[in-house]
Amino acid sequence: MEKLVIRGENKLEGIVKISGAKNAALKIMAASILSDDKVMLKNVPRIKDVFVMAKVLEELGMKVNFNKSRGLIIAPASSLKHEAPYELVNQMRASIIVLGPLLAKVGKACVALPGGCNIGLRKIDFHLRGLEKMGAKIRLEHGFIEAEADVLKGTEIDFNFPSVGATENILMAAVKAKGTTIIKNAAREPEILDLIYFLKQMGAKIKGAGTSTLIIEGVDKLHSSQEYSVVSDRIEAGTFMVAAALTGGNIVIQNAPTNFMGMIIDKLTEAGITIDETSEGLRIFRKGEIKAIDISTLPYPGFPTDMQAQMMILLSIAKGASIVTENVFENRFMLVDELNRMGADIYIQDPHAVIKGVDGFIGSPVRATDLRGGAALVLAGLAAKGVTEIMDVFHIDRGYENLEAKLKSLGADIARIDEQESLKF
Ligand code: UD1
């Protein structure tokens, strides 16, 4: 087990380049199941979740190779298997996304049921009901979802809530289904748009990209003839923006998908942070104190739940009281106990967190509880007086590429060592 050790209070300065989006790369990798030939992807982040998805595809018989120029080549299986084992699904809940493409490609899928996830109940009923409505027979047996469909048929599916994963699973089943599928109240996250562009490049017929109604005309075959470059990660970009703002630094963020970051940029601006679009990239700095603001997470184009924890760090040292409301997941304030140990003053009354601004954080040993909560603790450590040690770093490794190297290049004192060791800066 490793931990991150950070000596805080350095102002971050310099240029940082944002990697490809985890949540787009994972789904596009799953979509490669649908292709009859080799898929070539660029801008795929080298993070743990991507490696797990690569293993899932290999378990299905596909060949996955990372090459030096940051590309990922995925070759189809000579005989595609249909089982995603528990060991992998358990490591990454998003493995469930292979269900739709497998059903569409081989007419059956056996995917381990994802275990309990700490940020909320994270049900999959919309995925399963949607596939059933398309004609799949689904049984839950011995901890596996067993799905079968001789033919998937186009139909109309109306989600009660715009679920990202369910929209993607149904979309990937529908591109090869017989007839037309209409998805209503579809999620509109930029990573879904990226998946749609990739599917269209392979010959899928999809109308309504970027809107909440998707109309999909099934086709017989999908081919991947050109390279596809994954969209950049708006959450990683947002995390670095908060790092600059928190530490009173001045950084330039390259490759930020600015078009998809409206709410993040608006809320940071409201909190008194300056964000300038320059020829080099987005320049972030802060002139005065951080202002208290209220935030409510919502499906895109609302404020992303995946940036909620990072914003709590910023608001913890704002002037005045802020209220953060979490509307997407039930249990996404887990890091609050750790933050309060670092000197924050946060009170939870679900689904709200009331944050009273304090003068600063105090470095402490803390434990990452989930991916974004872990990243938020890193941010708190960067701003804290003294040394912060963050245990259970594996959560953070799931979604941030080269986090320490990027932070170090901006001037942070950060190191990764064994949990048992100690380090003096
Ligand atoms: C994806 C993202 C995650 C992000 C989330 C919301 C990936 C790998 N993960 O997760 O980073 O935080 O979108 O933007 O892309 N729900 C149901 N039934 C279902 C499906 C979902 O009730 O069948 C509920 C969930 O319990 C949750 C809410 O809908 O409360 C949102 O979940 P969803 O949009 O599906 O998130 P994920 O796809 O799991």
PDB file of C-alpha atoms and ligand atoms in Angstrom, residues 22-24 26-27 49 92-94 96-97 119-129 159 161-168 187 189 191 234-235 298-300 304-306 327-330 332 371-372 398, ligand 1:
ATOM      1  CA  LYS A  22     -11.476   8.573 -18.226  1.00  0.00           C
ATOM      2  CA  ASN A  23     -15.231   8.396 -18.647  1.00  0.00           C
ATOM      3  CA  ALA A  24     -15.024   8.750 -22.425  1.00  0.00           C
ATOM      4  CA  LEU A  26     -13.655   3.569 -20.935  1.00  0.00           C
ATOM      5  CA  LYS A  27     -16.879   3.681 -22.953  1.00  0.00           C
ATOM      6  CA  ASP A  49      -9.494   2.059 -14.763  1.00  0.00           C
ATOM      7  CA  MET A  92     -14.288  -1.140 -11.652  1.00  0.00           C
ATOM      8  CA  ARG A  93     -18.031  -0.751 -11.658  1.00  0.00           C
ATOM      9  CA  ALA A  94     -17.975   0.781 -15.147  1.00  0.00           C
ATOM     10  CA  ILE A  96     -21.041  -3.102 -16.660  1.00  0.00           C
ATOM     11  CA  ILE A  97     -20.870  -1.018 -19.827  1.00  0.00           C
ATOM     12  CA  ILE A 119     -20.603   6.818  -3.306  1.00  0.00           C
ATOM     13  CA  GLY A 120     -24.217   5.654  -3.432  1.00  0.00           C
ATOM     14  CA  LEU A 121     -26.592   2.845  -4.270  1.00  0.00           C
ATOM     15  CA  ARG A 122     -25.746   3.109  -7.983  1.00  0.00           C
ATOM     16  CA  LYS A 123     -28.504   0.903  -9.232  1.00  0.00           C
ATOM     17  CA  ILE A 124     -28.532  -0.611 -12.716  1.00  0.00           C
ATOM     18  CA  ASP A 125     -32.286  -1.058 -13.128  1.00  0.00           C
ATOM     19  CA  PHE A 126     -32.474   1.414 -16.064  1.00  0.00           C
ATOM     20  CA  HIS A 127     -29.785  -0.548 -17.928  1.00  0.00           C
ATOM     21  CA  LEU A 128     -31.582  -3.857 -17.426  1.00  0.00           C
ATOM     22  CA  ARG A 129     -35.130  -2.601 -18.072  1.00  0.00           C
ATOM     23  CA  PHE A 159     -35.444   7.107 -18.453  1.00  0.00           C
ATOM     24  CA  PHE A 161     -33.389  10.048 -14.595  1.00  0.00           C
ATOM     25  CA  PRO A 162     -30.743  10.806 -17.245  1.00  0.00           C
ATOM     26  CA  SER A 163     -28.317   8.066 -16.220  1.00  0.00           C
ATOM     27  CA  VAL A 164     -24.940   8.265 -17.957  1.00  0.00           C
ATOM     28  CA  GLY A 165     -24.200   4.531 -17.893  1.00  0.00           C
ATOM     29  CA  ALA A 166     -27.722   3.445 -18.871  1.00  0.00           C
ATOM     30  CA  THR A 167     -27.783   5.900 -21.813  1.00  0.00           C
ATOM     31  CA  GLU A 168     -24.456   4.481 -23.014  1.00  0.00           C
ATOM     32  CA  ALA A 187     -27.941  11.888 -20.363  1.00  0.00           C
ATOM     33  CA  GLU A 189     -22.592  14.423 -20.684  1.00  0.00           C
ATOM     34  CA  GLU A 191     -18.270  11.936 -22.703  1.00  0.00           C
ATOM     35  CA  ARG A 234     -12.993  18.233 -17.948  1.00  0.00           C
ATOM     36  CA  ILE A 235     -12.794  16.911 -14.376  1.00  0.00           C
ATOM     37  CA  LEU A 298     -26.977  18.095 -11.567  1.00  0.00           C
ATOM     38  CA  PRO A 299     -26.680  16.043 -14.749  1.00  0.00           C
ATOM     39  CA  TYR A 300     -24.903  17.888 -17.592  1.00  0.00           C
ATOM     40  CA  PRO A 304     -20.835  17.922 -12.344  1.00  0.00           C
ATOM     41  CA  THR A 305     -21.008  15.723  -9.257  1.00  0.00           C
ATOM     42  CA  ASP A 306     -17.433  14.634 -10.085  1.00  0.00           C
ATOM     43  CA  ASN A 327     -28.396  15.734  -6.227  1.00  0.00           C
ATOM     44  CA  VAL A 328     -26.866  12.831  -8.183  1.00  0.00           C
ATOM     45  CA  PHE A 329     -25.437  10.360  -5.637  1.00  0.00           C
ATOM     46  CA  GLU A 330     -26.639   9.623  -2.111  1.00  0.00           C
ATOM     47  CA  ARG A 332     -20.878  11.686  -1.780  1.00  0.00           C
ATOM     48  CA  LEU A 371     -11.634   8.721  -6.500  1.00  0.00           C
ATOM     49  CA  ARG A 372     -12.792  12.347  -6.463  1.00  0.00           C
ATOM     50  CA  ARG A 398      -8.116   5.004 -10.906  1.00  0.00           C
TER      51      ARG A 398
HETATM   52  C1  UD1 B   1     -21.088   8.095 -14.495  1.00  0.00           C
HETATM   53  C2  UD1 B   1     -19.635   8.440 -14.298  1.00  0.00           C
HETATM   54  C3  UD1 B   1     -19.394   9.065 -12.939  1.00  0.00           C
HETATM   55  C4  UD1 B   1     -20.318  10.274 -12.756  1.00  0.00           C
HETATM   56  C5  UD1 B   1     -21.760   9.893 -13.038  1.00  0.00           C
HETATM   57  C6  UD1 B   1     -22.707  11.081 -13.025  1.00  0.00           C
HETATM   58  C7  UD1 B   1     -18.444   6.783 -15.575  1.00  0.00           C
HETATM   59  C8  UD1 B   1     -17.540   5.598 -15.581  1.00  0.00           C
HETATM   60  N1  UD1 B   1     -18.845   7.217 -14.396  1.00  0.00           N
HETATM   61  O1  UD1 B   1     -21.446   7.129 -13.517  1.00  0.00           O
HETATM   62  O2  UD1 B   1     -18.031   9.485 -12.874  1.00  0.00           O
HETATM   63  O3  UD1 B   1     -20.225  10.727 -11.432  1.00  0.00           O
HETATM   64  O4  UD1 B   1     -21.873   9.290 -14.348  1.00  0.00           O
HETATM   65  O5  UD1 B   1     -22.284  12.061 -13.903  1.00  0.00           O
HETATM   66  O6  UD1 B   1     -18.751   7.341 -16.622  1.00  0.00           O
HETATM   67  N2  UD1 B   1     -29.313   5.244 -11.390  1.00  0.00           N
HETATM   68  C9  UD1 B   1     -30.425   4.448 -11.144  1.00  0.00           C
HETATM   69  N3  UD1 B   1     -30.629   3.360 -11.953  1.00  0.00           N
HETATM   70  C10 UD1 B   1     -29.797   3.043 -12.983  1.00  0.00           C
HETATM   71  C11 UD1 B   1     -28.683   3.871 -13.225  1.00  0.00           C
HETATM   72  C12 UD1 B   1     -28.462   4.969 -12.415  1.00  0.00           C
HETATM   73  O7  UD1 B   1     -31.194   4.692 -10.233  1.00  0.00           O
HETATM   74  O8  UD1 B   1     -30.027   2.042 -13.681  1.00  0.00           O
HETATM   75  C13 UD1 B   1     -29.030   6.391 -10.490  1.00  0.00           C
HETATM   76  C14 UD1 B   1     -27.728   6.160  -9.707  1.00  0.00           C
HETATM   77  O9  UD1 B   1     -27.969   5.410  -8.533  1.00  0.00           O
HETATM   78  C15 UD1 B   1     -27.282   7.564  -9.426  1.00  0.00           C
HETATM   79  C16 UD1 B   1     -27.789   8.353 -10.636  1.00  0.00           C
HETATM   80  O10 UD1 B   1     -28.760   7.533 -11.265  1.00  0.00           O
HETATM   81  O11 UD1 B   1     -27.879   8.065  -8.252  1.00  0.00           O
HETATM   82  C17 UD1 B   1     -26.710   8.739 -11.625  1.00  0.00           C
HETATM   83  O12 UD1 B   1     -26.030   7.586 -12.055  1.00  0.00           O
HETATM   84  P1  UD1 B   1     -25.395   7.454 -13.499  1.00  0.00           P
HETATM   85  O13 UD1 B   1     -25.613   8.704 -14.280  1.00  0.00           O
HETATM   86  O14 UD1 B   1     -25.869   6.169 -14.087  1.00  0.00           O
HETATM   87  O15 UD1 B   1     -23.854   7.352 -13.162  1.00  0.00           O
HETATM   88  P2  UD1 B   1     -22.798   6.287 -13.674  1.00  0.00           P
HETATM   89  O16 UD1 B   1     -23.027   6.004 -15.119  1.00  0.00           O
HETATM   90  O17 UD1 B   1     -22.726   5.153 -12.699  1.00  0.00           O
END
